[in-house]
Amino acid sequence: MADTLTAASARRNAAHGGTLVVTARRDVAQDVVELTLARPGGERLPDWAPGAHIDIVLPDGTTRQYSLLGDRWDAHSFTIAVLREREGRGGSEHIHTRLTAGDTVGFGGPRNNFRLSPAPGYLFVAGGIGITPLMPMVRQAELLGDPWRLLYLGRSRARLAYLDELAQYGERVTVHAADESGRAVIDDWMPDPAVPPVVYACGPERMLDAVDLWAAPLGRHRVRLERFTARGDADRPATVFEVEVASSGAVVTVQKDESIVDALRRVDVDVITSCAQGVCGTCETGVLRGVPDHRDALLSEAERAESRCLYPCISRAVSDRLVLDL
Amino acid sequence: MSIVESPTTPDAASIDPFDLEFLRDPLPHHAALRDAGPVVRLEKYGVYAMARYDEVHAALVDWQSFQSAAGVGLSNFRHEKPWRPPSVLLEADPPRHDGPRAVVAPLLTTRRLRDLEQQWRADAATVVDAVLDRGEEFDAVTDLAEVFPLRVFPDAVGIGKEGRENLLPYGDFAFNAFGPPNELVTSAAPHMPPVTEWIGRQCLRENLTEDGFGAQIWAAADRGEISPEHAPMIVRSLLTAGVDTTVTGIAAIVHALAHTPGAVARLRRDRSLTRTAFEEAVRLTSPVQTFFRTATRDLQVGGVDIADGEKILMFLGSANRDPRRWEDPDTFDLDRDPSGHVAFGMGIHQCVGQHIARLEAICVLDALLDRIVDIEPAAPEQRHLNNTLVGWEHMPVRVHRG
């Protein structure tokens, strides 16, 4: 049995969340860099759908969320694009100045709070780097043959990524650069009330507030906004931590390169897993004390804040010790 | 628990996985298919088969290469008209699969099911008490495994009380229909129109209670997360997939306990093993035995070329007993880590109701363990034959009470 289990465990770990390697890096606009990421061994990555984002954990423990914008039919790479924010908290600065091909980062997710729902039509509104979650949505609407339009707003064309790719869609894409045309007047794009679309918008707060007001007559469920600031970034220098089994008091140290499930097995506590990627929910375990570092694709933001449970196949800890209801 | 080895190994290519003789005792045929190679061509149907764990697991996860929208049964929807509108969950690929899945999955998480657990445990106690009150011998299928899901699941979905006897025949037919039109299908087909009509009526908003899964699916349509046409189809999916399968899941646990001396005593000593017991039971039984996938492009698996549009039969039950993956695979072993079994599938189509199946089975198991000290077969079980599901018609058992 030991050999089979070891092999199975190794197989699970190979597909385990944790580390991504930067396989390509290119500039896609002024101050915007695109990164292609893959498993170090090239294994399959978790599935995702348009609107999803992943956590990127930088070497200093800084965690930032970035929308996935690549091709979900390619199961072996993730693509993200990062705007350099000089006034930011350092995450994007680190990525722009230090991260190069071959470097590794940690990752969690993907999670999705910005799903593309079926609709008779879509109106996408992007402000600057807010184009990232909308790129796969545009491709998907195109694939489904659904009518869509994109308004893409920014300070200047030089700062807008992916204009080349978007050019193929002709008149369905309206680019509005403030240095050419002045401030955008969003009312000019009021949709046809006869075919009310679902509006998906991502961009700066001020733009989203304007879209929210402007699109309100369409109805609450027809306006979906992705606010980057609402994602509750927590810096999580998770490395090695301890897990205590509440029923027995046993304590085990979880090493950097293993999951909580792996560590618990050393003290003969078997937690049954299935997907081993924080997707299926089979291994859900109650948290009695400590602060988890959630890496799953299941919990909502509110549930993460509550942290009454975690998925030990993938999640880790911010605090030095977690006490689990096992 | 052990299997009876077939004295002769049939030629794998000539195996008919929908032949009644196969369905009566699939295990030796599974072994022959596994031993024949990672991919086998089944001549009778002109389809491929995978019966080893690694290939099955990899193919289930790889929805990009192995699609479901061409049907997860033998019929190829690229060329043939389905017998009913295809499921928007089971028989859909991304991106059309995204919305329905994203609506159903959050309704059926372990966190949401906690609201049901207390009631279900009380129901399990009532059902088990009623069975045991009648004597020490009972039929674990008709007296228990069928009774409990039919008591709790239709209420959870929110359908009416009338006509629930249609649920098992409908599920049985739907799972038969994934196979060829053999006698299992043709003998039931004439009886199906009123059953199908009844199922359809249950899925309508006005016929669902206000607080069940069904109503919550309709609410998602109101929020625009799925289209209104999809709501009744998703309710239909729950009613199709959520009854017969859990009946077998519960029966599988009883079967494992009855055939494994000491298992009840061990579980009574250590209740933390009930989860392992359930996972081991479904690994061994694999209530859903097979599903097809269809190649989305020309592929090569294990040195075998599979052309775009070809059907591949995934033997979940065989993968779960593949000795390349599981040591002593035919043994019900409470010391085993059953993680990674594919009884619920794997990947984006992994059983969305798996947490319901677990909760139902654990409620029944705990109720039994509270009341009995041992269980044994009272007479040989009688198989129920289905083109996709494995299960029992009857399972006479004898219990010993403490």
XYZ file of C-alpha atoms in Angstrom:
728
model
C 0.000 0.000 0.000
C 2.803 2.435 0.888
C 4.173 2.539 -2.656
C 0.783 3.133 -4.199
C 0.062 5.888 -1.723
C 3.414 7.547 -2.200
C 2.945 7.519 -5.946
C -0.574 8.875 -5.607
C 0.602 11.569 -3.264
C 3.398 12.524 -5.615
C 0.945 12.662 -8.485
C -1.382 14.891 -6.492
C 1.432 17.161 -5.439
C 2.611 17.484 -9.004
C -0.790 18.897 -9.831
C -0.909 20.792 -6.563
C -1.418 24.529 -6.268
C 1.565 26.400 -5.072
C 4.101 27.452 -7.609
C 4.073 28.911 -11.090
C 7.048 29.746 -13.234
C 7.120 32.767 -15.530
C 7.548 31.331 -19.024
C 7.221 34.560 -21.025
C 7.075 38.260 -20.384
C 6.226 40.998 -22.865
C 5.187 44.645 -22.795
C 1.658 45.067 -24.107
C 1.237 48.819 -23.452
C 2.989 51.613 -21.641
C 3.447 50.425 -18.040
C 1.572 47.171 -18.747
C 3.451 43.878 -18.785
C 1.925 40.550 -19.742
C 3.141 37.394 -18.030
C 2.639 33.830 -19.158
C 2.766 31.383 -16.251
C 2.976 27.601 -16.113
C 3.589 24.794 -13.644
C 7.299 24.171 -13.187
C 6.805 20.666 -14.626
C 4.348 21.784 -17.278
C 1.404 19.932 -15.706
C -2.192 20.857 -16.242
C -3.496 23.960 -14.445
C -6.888 24.313 -12.739
C -9.886 25.142 -14.912
C -11.293 28.639 -15.075
C -13.934 30.677 -16.857
C -13.959 34.290 -18.053
C -13.999 36.732 -15.141
C -11.779 34.512 -12.973
C -8.735 35.770 -11.133
C -5.820 34.107 -9.401
C -3.755 35.118 -6.403
C -0.141 35.724 -7.136
C 2.082 35.370 -4.079
C 5.359 37.236 -4.468
C 8.541 36.100 -2.731
C 8.061 38.574 0.150
C 4.562 37.190 0.835
C 2.755 40.038 -0.905
C -0.406 38.648 -2.472
C -2.176 40.332 -5.360
C -5.098 39.301 -7.538
C -4.930 39.337 -11.317
C -7.602 38.446 -13.827
C -6.917 35.563 -16.186
C -7.017 36.711 -19.780
C -5.595 33.848 -21.791
C -7.203 30.921 -23.564
C -9.019 28.444 -21.303
C -8.647 25.760 -23.986
C -4.933 25.887 -23.181
C -4.871 24.008 -19.869
C -1.136 24.450 -19.395
C -0.629 28.187 -19.092
C -2.150 31.212 -17.410
C -1.831 34.723 -18.822
C -2.110 37.881 -16.731
C -1.364 41.537 -17.444
C -0.086 43.877 -14.747
C -0.223 47.671 -14.666
C 2.721 49.320 -12.999
C 1.307 51.379 -10.147
C 4.064 53.592 -8.864
C 1.855 54.849 -6.041
C 0.752 51.309 -5.190
C 1.844 49.041 -2.373
C 4.730 47.499 -4.233
C 3.253 44.350 -5.776
C 3.091 45.631 -9.330
C 6.394 47.445 -8.903
C 8.060 44.174 -7.945
C 6.544 42.390 -10.933
C 7.605 45.126 -13.350
C 11.125 45.656 -12.090
C 12.192 42.230 -10.887
C 10.142 39.377 -12.285
C 11.612 37.772 -15.381
C 11.206 34.551 -17.307
C 12.278 31.606 -15.181
C 11.270 33.211 -11.864
C 8.676 31.514 -9.702
C 5.694 32.874 -7.799
C 3.084 31.271 -5.562
C -0.527 31.153 -6.630
C -4.033 30.434 -5.377
C -7.423 30.039 -7.023
C -8.679 30.590 -9.667
C -11.798 32.153 -8.196
C -14.560 33.917 -10.004
C -16.779 36.723 -8.692
C -17.412 38.183 -12.122
C -18.978 35.397 -14.129
C -20.268 35.854 -17.621
C -23.936 34.913 -17.539
C -26.014 34.053 -20.586
C -27.649 37.175 -22.002
C -29.208 38.380 -25.226
C -26.294 40.766 -25.550
C -23.371 42.239 -23.704
C -21.978 45.703 -23.194
C -18.432 45.566 -21.930
C -16.887 48.682 -20.423
C -13.163 48.653 -19.694
C -11.085 51.380 -18.137
C -7.362 50.935 -18.745
C -6.062 47.723 -17.165
C -9.720 46.806 -16.510
C -9.619 45.266 -19.974
C -8.019 42.117 -18.514
C -11.120 40.200 -17.304
C -13.075 41.430 -20.315
C -10.738 40.038 -22.977
C -11.841 36.390 -22.443
C -15.447 37.593 -22.192
C -15.200 39.259 -25.593
C -13.773 36.059 -27.078
C -16.490 33.976 -25.452
C -19.336 36.214 -26.630
C -17.816 35.977 -30.083
C -17.607 32.172 -29.821
C -21.270 31.946 -28.802
C -22.313 34.350 -31.530
C -23.921 36.687 -28.992
C -24.123 40.393 -29.836
C -21.666 42.498 -27.853
C -19.946 45.875 -27.795
C -16.885 47.054 -25.955
C -16.139 50.553 -24.739
C -12.488 50.836 -23.918
C -11.514 53.990 -22.089
C -8.080 55.314 -21.193
C -5.826 58.279 -20.957
C -4.041 57.551 -24.234
C -3.845 54.778 -26.807
C -0.271 54.059 -25.756
C -1.562 53.012 -22.354
C -4.278 50.653 -23.691
C -3.263 47.001 -24.006
C -4.482 44.621 -26.715
C -5.675 47.237 -29.208
C -4.130 45.079 -31.959
C -6.217 42.043 -31.098
C -9.342 44.124 -30.594
C -8.941 45.808 -33.988
C -10.274 42.649 -35.682
C -13.695 43.283 -34.175
C -14.133 46.543 -36.089
C -16.996 48.762 -35.041
C -17.987 46.604 -32.097
C -15.042 48.101 -30.212
C -15.055 51.798 -29.360
C -11.762 53.111 -28.054
C -11.913 56.419 -26.256
C -8.547 58.006 -25.428
C -8.839 61.119 -23.268
C -5.823 62.792 -24.863
C -7.566 62.637 -28.239
C -11.220 63.115 -27.431
C -11.439 64.579 -23.951
C -13.347 62.991 -21.117
C -15.689 60.185 -22.070
C -19.392 60.882 -21.821
C -20.747 57.511 -20.958
C -24.361 58.445 -21.703
C -23.431 58.549 -25.380
C -23.374 54.754 -25.346
C -26.733 54.170 -23.713
C -27.864 50.795 -24.995
C -30.978 50.192 -26.984
C -33.727 49.591 -24.377
C -35.417 47.160 -26.764
C -32.501 44.725 -26.383
C -31.186 45.491 -22.910
C -27.738 43.945 -22.600
C -25.962 42.795 -19.485
C -23.228 45.286 -18.662
C -19.833 44.059 -17.504
C -17.481 46.800 -16.408
C -14.008 46.790 -14.943
C -11.775 49.774 -14.344
C -11.084 52.644 -11.959
C -13.563 53.332 -9.166
C -14.782 56.595 -10.661
C -15.578 54.930 -13.953
C -17.402 52.068 -12.242
C -19.481 54.471 -10.156
C -20.454 56.281 -13.344
C -21.356 53.027 -15.111
C -23.355 51.909 -12.095
C -25.461 55.082 -12.137
C -25.808 55.130 -15.887
C -26.809 51.480 -16.234
C -29.085 51.397 -13.176
C -32.282 51.673 -15.271
C -31.399 48.334 -16.884
C -31.996 46.669 -13.529
C -29.776 45.484 -10.718
C -29.035 42.086 -12.270
C -27.953 43.566 -15.573
C -24.958 45.436 -14.210
C -21.866 43.530 -13.112
C -18.886 45.471 -11.847
C -15.454 44.134 -10.986
C -13.881 46.360 -8.341
C -10.258 45.469 -7.898
C -10.196 47.114 -4.487
C -13.001 44.944 -3.138
C -10.946 41.778 -3.203
C -9.592 42.167 0.294
C -5.904 41.762 -0.426
C -4.116 40.372 2.576
C -0.385 40.056 2.610
C 0.294 36.534 3.645
C 3.832 35.521 4.338
C 2.809 31.884 4.560
C 5.697 29.515 4.739
C 5.982 26.921 7.454
C 3.213 26.658 10.024
C 1.752 24.218 12.529
C -1.541 22.401 12.436
C -3.140 21.084 15.604
C -5.676 18.259 15.496
C -8.345 19.336 17.965
C -9.529 15.859 18.965
C -6.119 14.461 19.857
C -4.021 17.559 20.405
C -1.468 16.222 17.922
C 0.589 18.948 16.274
C 2.323 18.654 12.931
C 4.484 21.146 11.070
C 3.429 21.828 7.488
C 6.483 22.381 5.350
C 6.604 24.901 2.559
C 6.358 22.310 -0.201
C 3.596 20.102 1.163
C -0.121 20.438 1.779
C -1.857 20.260 5.147
C -3.274 16.902 4.025
C 0.232 15.570 3.382
C 1.463 16.775 6.767
C -1.514 15.306 8.636
C -0.847 11.925 7.087
C 2.437 11.831 9.019
C 0.457 11.778 12.252
C -1.982 9.203 10.856
C -4.796 11.652 10.309
C -6.277 10.931 6.892
C -8.297 13.694 5.316
C -10.072 12.386 2.217
C -9.563 14.543 -0.842
C -10.795 14.264 -4.373
C -9.722 17.009 -6.754
C -6.781 18.131 -4.553
C -7.120 21.604 -6.076
C -9.623 23.346 -3.785
C -12.398 22.932 -6.318
C -14.657 20.025 -5.324
C -15.000 20.691 -1.576
C -14.591 17.075 -0.461
C -11.934 17.821 2.171
C -13.715 20.747 3.851
C -12.488 20.979 7.447
C -13.600 23.219 10.293
C -11.177 25.831 11.615
C -11.376 26.332 15.389
C -8.456 28.746 15.823
C -5.924 30.522 13.654
C -6.067 32.445 10.408
C -6.182 30.388 7.193
C -4.590 31.459 3.950
C -7.396 30.404 1.602
C -6.250 29.213 -1.823
C -9.444 27.445 -2.908
C -11.953 28.264 -5.618
C -14.981 27.705 -3.382
C -15.414 30.200 -0.569
C -17.014 33.578 -1.164
C -15.295 36.706 0.123
C -17.670 36.733 3.102
C -16.947 33.092 3.889
C -13.232 33.727 3.625
C -13.553 36.603 6.073
C -15.454 34.317 8.458
C -12.972 31.486 7.983
C -14.978 28.821 9.756
C -13.600 26.204 7.393
C -10.799 25.638 4.921
C -9.775 23.155 2.216
C -6.588 21.515 3.483
C -5.739 20.024 0.089
C -4.676 23.478 -1.058
C -5.053 26.159 1.625
C -2.399 27.183 4.112
C -2.079 29.498 7.102
C -1.266 33.109 7.782
C -1.002 32.524 11.520
C 1.702 30.320 13.010
C -0.827 27.667 14.004
C -4.209 26.450 12.857
C -6.402 24.344 15.095
C -8.557 22.129 12.896
C -11.800 20.379 13.821
C -10.484 16.901 13.160
C -14.965 -8.759 0.226
C -13.528 -10.499 -2.778
C -14.425 -11.088 -6.351
C -14.827 -14.282 -8.235
C -12.167 -14.503 -10.901
C -13.408 -15.582 -14.270
C -11.649 -18.752 -15.385
C -11.328 -17.541 -18.954
C -10.197 -14.147 -20.155
C -12.464 -12.940 -22.909
C -11.007 -11.246 -25.935
C -11.171 -7.598 -24.923
C -12.081 -6.241 -28.346
C -15.171 -8.447 -28.497
C -16.458 -7.402 -25.070
C -19.958 -5.923 -25.102
C -20.273 -3.686 -22.039
C -24.054 -3.513 -22.482
C -24.610 -7.228 -22.745
C -26.736 -8.483 -19.849
C -24.143 -11.086 -18.976
C -21.529 -8.325 -18.706
C -23.815 -6.163 -16.575
C -24.538 -9.064 -14.236
C -20.858 -9.480 -13.403
C -18.647 -6.753 -14.904
C -15.524 -7.333 -12.808
C -13.783 -10.040 -14.868
C -14.495 -8.076 -18.026
C -13.016 -4.960 -16.445
C -9.848 -6.889 -15.693
C -9.671 -8.108 -19.288
C -10.113 -4.577 -20.619
C -7.445 -3.171 -18.289
C -5.012 -5.908 -19.199
C -5.599 -5.462 -22.917
C -4.044 -2.002 -22.808
C -4.583 1.650 -21.953
C -7.091 2.030 -24.799
C -9.141 -0.771 -26.337
C -11.348 -0.660 -29.437
C -14.735 -2.284 -28.797
C -15.611 -3.814 -32.141
C -19.339 -4.229 -31.655
C -20.005 -0.508 -31.250
C -16.994 0.964 -33.016
C -15.979 2.890 -29.910
C -12.871 3.077 -27.766
C -12.682 2.125 -24.110
C -10.448 3.176 -21.239
C -10.463 0.994 -18.157
C -7.209 1.874 -16.371
C -7.137 4.504 -13.644
C -4.471 6.812 -15.045
C -6.023 7.140 -18.499
C -9.566 7.470 -17.175
C -8.544 10.129 -14.654
C -6.545 12.086 -17.218
C -9.322 11.972 -19.813
C -12.038 12.997 -17.362
C -10.044 16.046 -16.361
C -9.154 17.016 -19.934
C -12.481 18.474 -21.107
C -10.658 20.286 -23.869
C -9.795 16.998 -25.590
C -12.671 14.806 -24.389
C -15.973 16.595 -24.726
C -19.365 15.828 -23.193
C -21.627 17.876 -25.471
C -21.682 15.123 -28.101
C -23.423 13.027 -25.448
C -22.081 10.967 -22.553
C -23.888 7.909 -23.841
C -23.314 5.772 -26.906
C -25.341 8.065 -29.136
C -23.186 10.658 -30.879
C -25.040 13.974 -30.883
C -22.856 15.183 -33.728
C -24.813 12.779 -35.947
C -27.832 11.603 -33.952
C -30.788 13.313 -32.362
C -30.890 12.814 -28.554
C -33.978 11.066 -27.081
C -34.586 14.120 -24.910
C -33.122 17.633 -24.921
C -29.532 17.143 -23.680
C -28.726 18.009 -20.080
C -27.306 21.531 -19.814
C -24.941 20.223 -17.133
C -23.915 16.660 -17.968
C -24.051 16.960 -21.743
C -22.602 20.431 -22.200
C -19.105 21.806 -22.708
C -17.684 25.167 -21.734
C -18.758 27.861 -22.310
C -22.381 26.691 -22.279
C -21.700 24.492 -19.261
C -20.406 27.435 -17.188
C -23.669 29.105 -16.185
C -25.644 26.018 -15.120
C -22.704 24.601 -13.186
C -21.970 27.914 -11.472
C -25.604 28.108 -10.358
C -25.995 24.549 -9.050
C -22.627 23.980 -7.372
C -23.025 26.685 -4.688
C -26.456 25.315 -3.746
C -25.021 21.898 -2.968
C -21.882 22.685 -0.988
C -21.258 21.074 2.374
C -21.834 24.475 3.976
C -25.308 24.810 2.490
C -26.186 21.199 3.272
C -25.507 21.772 6.962
C -28.959 23.340 7.097
C -30.411 19.961 6.102
C -28.216 17.703 8.194
C -30.144 17.794 11.452
C -33.422 16.941 9.737
C -31.820 14.240 7.618
C -30.255 12.602 10.672
C -33.650 12.561 12.360
C -35.188 11.085 9.201
C -32.476 8.438 9.029
C -33.148 7.479 12.640
C -36.873 7.171 11.897
C -36.300 5.077 8.774
C -33.778 2.748 10.415
C -35.934 2.345 13.533
C -38.898 1.415 11.387
C -36.847 -1.186 9.505
C -35.365 -2.726 12.656
C -38.725 -2.802 14.424
C -39.912 -5.265 11.822
C -37.274 -7.805 12.717
C -33.644 -8.737 12.351
C -33.859 -9.510 8.655
C -34.717 -6.978 6.015
C -34.044 -6.048 2.407
C -31.329 -3.387 2.466
C -32.433 -2.098 -0.936
C -36.219 -1.937 -0.845
C -36.570 -1.392 2.917
C -33.721 1.070 3.416
C -31.568 2.262 0.505
C -34.591 3.243 -1.617
C -36.644 4.547 1.280
C -34.283 7.129 2.690
C -33.359 9.115 -0.474
C -36.996 9.118 -1.566
C -37.926 10.502 1.816
C -35.418 13.383 1.943
C -34.259 14.306 -1.568
C -37.547 15.188 -3.309
C -38.381 17.437 -0.350
C -34.982 19.108 -0.623
C -35.598 19.789 -4.314
C -39.125 20.913 -3.474
C -41.334 18.776 -5.711
C -44.908 17.715 -4.888
C -45.801 14.634 -2.842
C -47.827 12.998 -5.593
C -46.171 10.729 -8.119
C -42.786 10.308 -6.476
C -42.882 6.635 -7.447
C -41.938 7.900 -10.925
C -38.493 9.065 -9.784
C -36.732 5.688 -9.688
C -38.108 4.455 -13.047
C -37.231 7.770 -14.691
C -33.675 7.740 -13.403
C -33.335 4.070 -14.315
C -34.497 4.789 -17.860
C -32.316 7.872 -18.299
C -29.234 5.893 -17.270
C -30.250 2.949 -19.451
C -30.601 5.343 -22.373
C -26.859 6.115 -22.284
C -26.382 2.617 -23.668
C -27.625 1.034 -26.901
C -31.350 0.360 -27.445
C -31.110 -3.111 -25.911
C -33.934 -4.842 -24.076
C -33.321 -2.765 -20.935
C -34.293 0.279 -22.982
C -36.970 -1.178 -25.245
C -38.842 -2.934 -22.448
C -39.163 0.287 -20.448
C -39.647 2.777 -23.281
C -43.417 2.241 -23.764
C -43.996 3.161 -20.108
C -41.940 6.330 -20.228
C -44.143 9.034 -21.794
C -46.329 9.654 -18.708
C -43.252 9.411 -16.448
C -41.311 11.914 -18.537
C -44.330 14.191 -18.568
C -44.618 13.981 -14.779
C -40.912 14.792 -14.393
C -41.323 17.773 -16.698
C -44.206 19.129 -14.645
C -42.221 18.897 -11.415
C -39.558 21.158 -12.868
C -41.924 24.075 -13.450
C -41.652 26.989 -11.094
C -45.270 26.881 -9.979
C -44.954 23.242 -8.912
C -41.904 23.730 -6.714
C -41.914 24.705 -3.045
C -40.514 28.106 -2.187
C -37.415 27.042 -0.307
C -36.019 24.016 -2.148
C -33.129 23.635 -4.580
C -35.624 23.938 -7.432
C -36.839 27.361 -6.318
C -33.244 28.492 -5.842
C -32.440 27.458 -9.403
C -35.386 29.509 -10.677
C -34.180 32.435 -8.544
C -30.842 32.227 -10.352
C -32.727 32.576 -13.633
C -34.369 35.715 -12.221
C -30.903 37.068 -11.481
C -29.883 36.374 -15.054
C -27.227 33.798 -14.145
C -28.894 31.189 -16.350
C -31.539 31.568 -19.011
C -35.168 30.877 -17.985
C -35.257 27.887 -20.379
C -32.372 26.327 -18.475
C -33.995 26.450 -15.036
C -36.416 23.528 -15.512
C -33.704 21.532 -17.260
C -31.364 21.934 -14.300
C -34.134 20.863 -11.917
C -34.634 17.868 -14.202
C -30.928 17.058 -13.898
C -31.204 16.930 -10.107
C -34.232 14.642 -10.311
C -32.569 12.388 -12.890
C -29.175 12.022 -11.306
C -29.963 12.391 -7.631
C -32.044 9.375 -6.687
C -30.982 6.046 -8.252
C -27.329 6.894 -7.672
C -27.724 7.616 -3.975
C -29.836 4.490 -3.552
C -26.868 2.498 -4.802
C -24.474 4.546 -2.690
C -26.357 3.619 0.468
C -26.765 0.002 -0.633
C -23.036 -0.130 -1.381
C -22.193 0.743 2.218
C -24.528 -1.916 3.582
C -23.072 -4.424 1.112
C -19.517 -3.616 2.192
C -20.389 -3.884 5.890
C -22.280 -7.152 5.401
C -19.389 -8.726 3.496
C -16.541 -7.439 5.688
C -16.426 -9.185 9.067
C -15.558 -6.779 11.858
C -16.290 -3.636 9.883
C -19.331 -2.633 11.934
C -17.451 -3.165 15.182
C -14.492 -1.144 13.919
C -16.728 1.715 12.816
C -18.596 1.666 16.117
C -15.270 1.993 17.926
C -14.053 4.799 15.663
C -16.788 6.877 14.123
C -14.233 9.136 12.439
C -13.903 6.313 9.893
C -17.427 6.687 8.513
C -16.234 9.023 5.780
C -13.597 6.502 4.754
C -16.228 3.768 4.820
C -18.464 5.664 2.423
C -15.650 6.559 0.013
C -14.375 2.988 0.040
C -17.877 1.671 -0.616
C -18.428 3.956 -3.601
C -14.914 3.235 -4.875
C -15.696 -0.490 -4.840
C -19.222 -0.237 -6.199
C -18.978 2.838 -8.461
C -22.748 3.382 -8.770
C -22.195 5.117 -12.110
C -20.086 2.565 -13.961
C -19.449 4.263 -17.268
C -19.751 7.489 -19.213
C -18.694 8.292 -22.734
C -16.623 11.199 -23.904
C -15.984 12.264 -27.515
C -12.611 13.242 -28.955
C -12.562 16.923 -29.959
C -9.576 16.431 -32.266
C -7.302 13.676 -33.487
C -5.648 12.356 -30.340
C -3.205 9.713 -29.295
C -3.594 7.913 -25.967
C -1.258 5.112 -24.938
C -0.035 4.761 -28.508
C -3.568 4.423 -29.895
C -4.853 6.951 -32.421
C -8.331 8.275 -31.711
C -9.849 10.412 -34.440
C -11.845 13.596 -33.936
C -15.474 12.697 -33.181
C -14.787 9.157 -31.948
C -16.552 8.008 -28.798
C -14.539 6.736 -25.825
C -16.154 4.774 -22.999
C -14.713 5.588 -19.573
C -14.961 2.670 -17.156
C -15.139 4.473 -13.808
C -15.806 1.255 -11.929
C -12.797 -0.416 -13.489
C -10.513 2.547 -12.792
C -11.552 2.355 -9.157
C -10.339 -1.246 -8.970
C -7.261 -0.901 -11.142
C -4.424 -2.743 -9.354
C -1.992 -0.321 -11.064
C -3.458 2.364 -8.812
C -4.940 0.551 -5.801
C -3.238 -2.094 -3.735
C -5.551 -5.041 -3.122
C -8.249 -3.145 -5.008
C -11.120 -5.549 -4.372
C -10.853 -5.268 -0.600
C -12.994 -2.918 1.467
C -10.189 -1.472 3.555
C -10.888 1.088 6.263
C -7.156 1.748 6.518
C -6.920 2.779 2.894
C -6.879 6.395 1.715
C -9.549 6.291 -1.014
C -8.783 9.861 -2.110
C -8.827 10.324 -5.837
C -11.332 7.598 -6.723
C -13.384 8.477 -9.779
C -16.786 7.202 -8.638
C -18.001 10.805 -8.813
C -16.008 11.480 -11.958
C -13.312 14.155 -11.930
C -12.814 17.584 -13.451
C -15.467 20.104 -14.468
C -18.227 17.503 -14.691
C -17.477 15.886 -11.344
C -20.769 14.961 -9.676
C -22.277 18.238 -8.512
C -24.421 16.365 -6.000
C -21.610 14.387 -4.395
C -21.948 16.158 -1.061
C -25.644 15.228 -0.983
C -24.735 11.605 -1.658
C -22.184 11.692 1.169
C -24.536 13.314 3.633
C -27.386 10.900 2.846
C -25.145 7.876 3.191
C -23.446 9.079 6.374
C -26.822 9.814 7.981
C -27.990 6.268 7.257
C -24.663 4.733 8.268
C -24.569 6.564 11.592
C -28.174 5.610 12.305
C -27.284 1.964 11.671
C -24.116 2.094 13.766
C -26.123 3.557 16.659
C -28.377 0.523 16.648
C -26.602 -2.602 15.419
C -23.430 -4.442 16.377
C -23.130 -6.532 13.214
C -24.711 -7.189 9.864
C -24.417 -10.142 7.495
C -25.963 -11.383 4.257
C -29.156 -13.337 4.844
C -29.351 -14.613 1.250
C -27.544 -13.879 -2.024
C -28.129 -10.407 -3.411
C -30.027 -9.957 -6.627
C -28.550 -7.576 -9.187
C -30.481 -4.777 -10.791
C -29.347 -4.425 -14.401
C -28.840 -1.041 -16.016
C -26.699 0.019 -18.972
C -24.862 2.658 -16.916
C -25.573 2.052 -13.244
C -24.673 -0.900 -11.113
C -26.929 -1.792 -8.256
C -29.095 -4.329 -6.579
C -32.728 -5.290 -6.859
C -32.666 -7.016 -3.478
C -30.100 -7.355 -0.701
C -31.376 -9.557 2.151
C -29.396 -8.885 5.334
C -29.543 -9.954 8.946
C -28.530 -7.579 11.723
C -27.505 -8.162 15.309
C -28.550 -5.583 17.833
C -26.483 -4.818 20.889
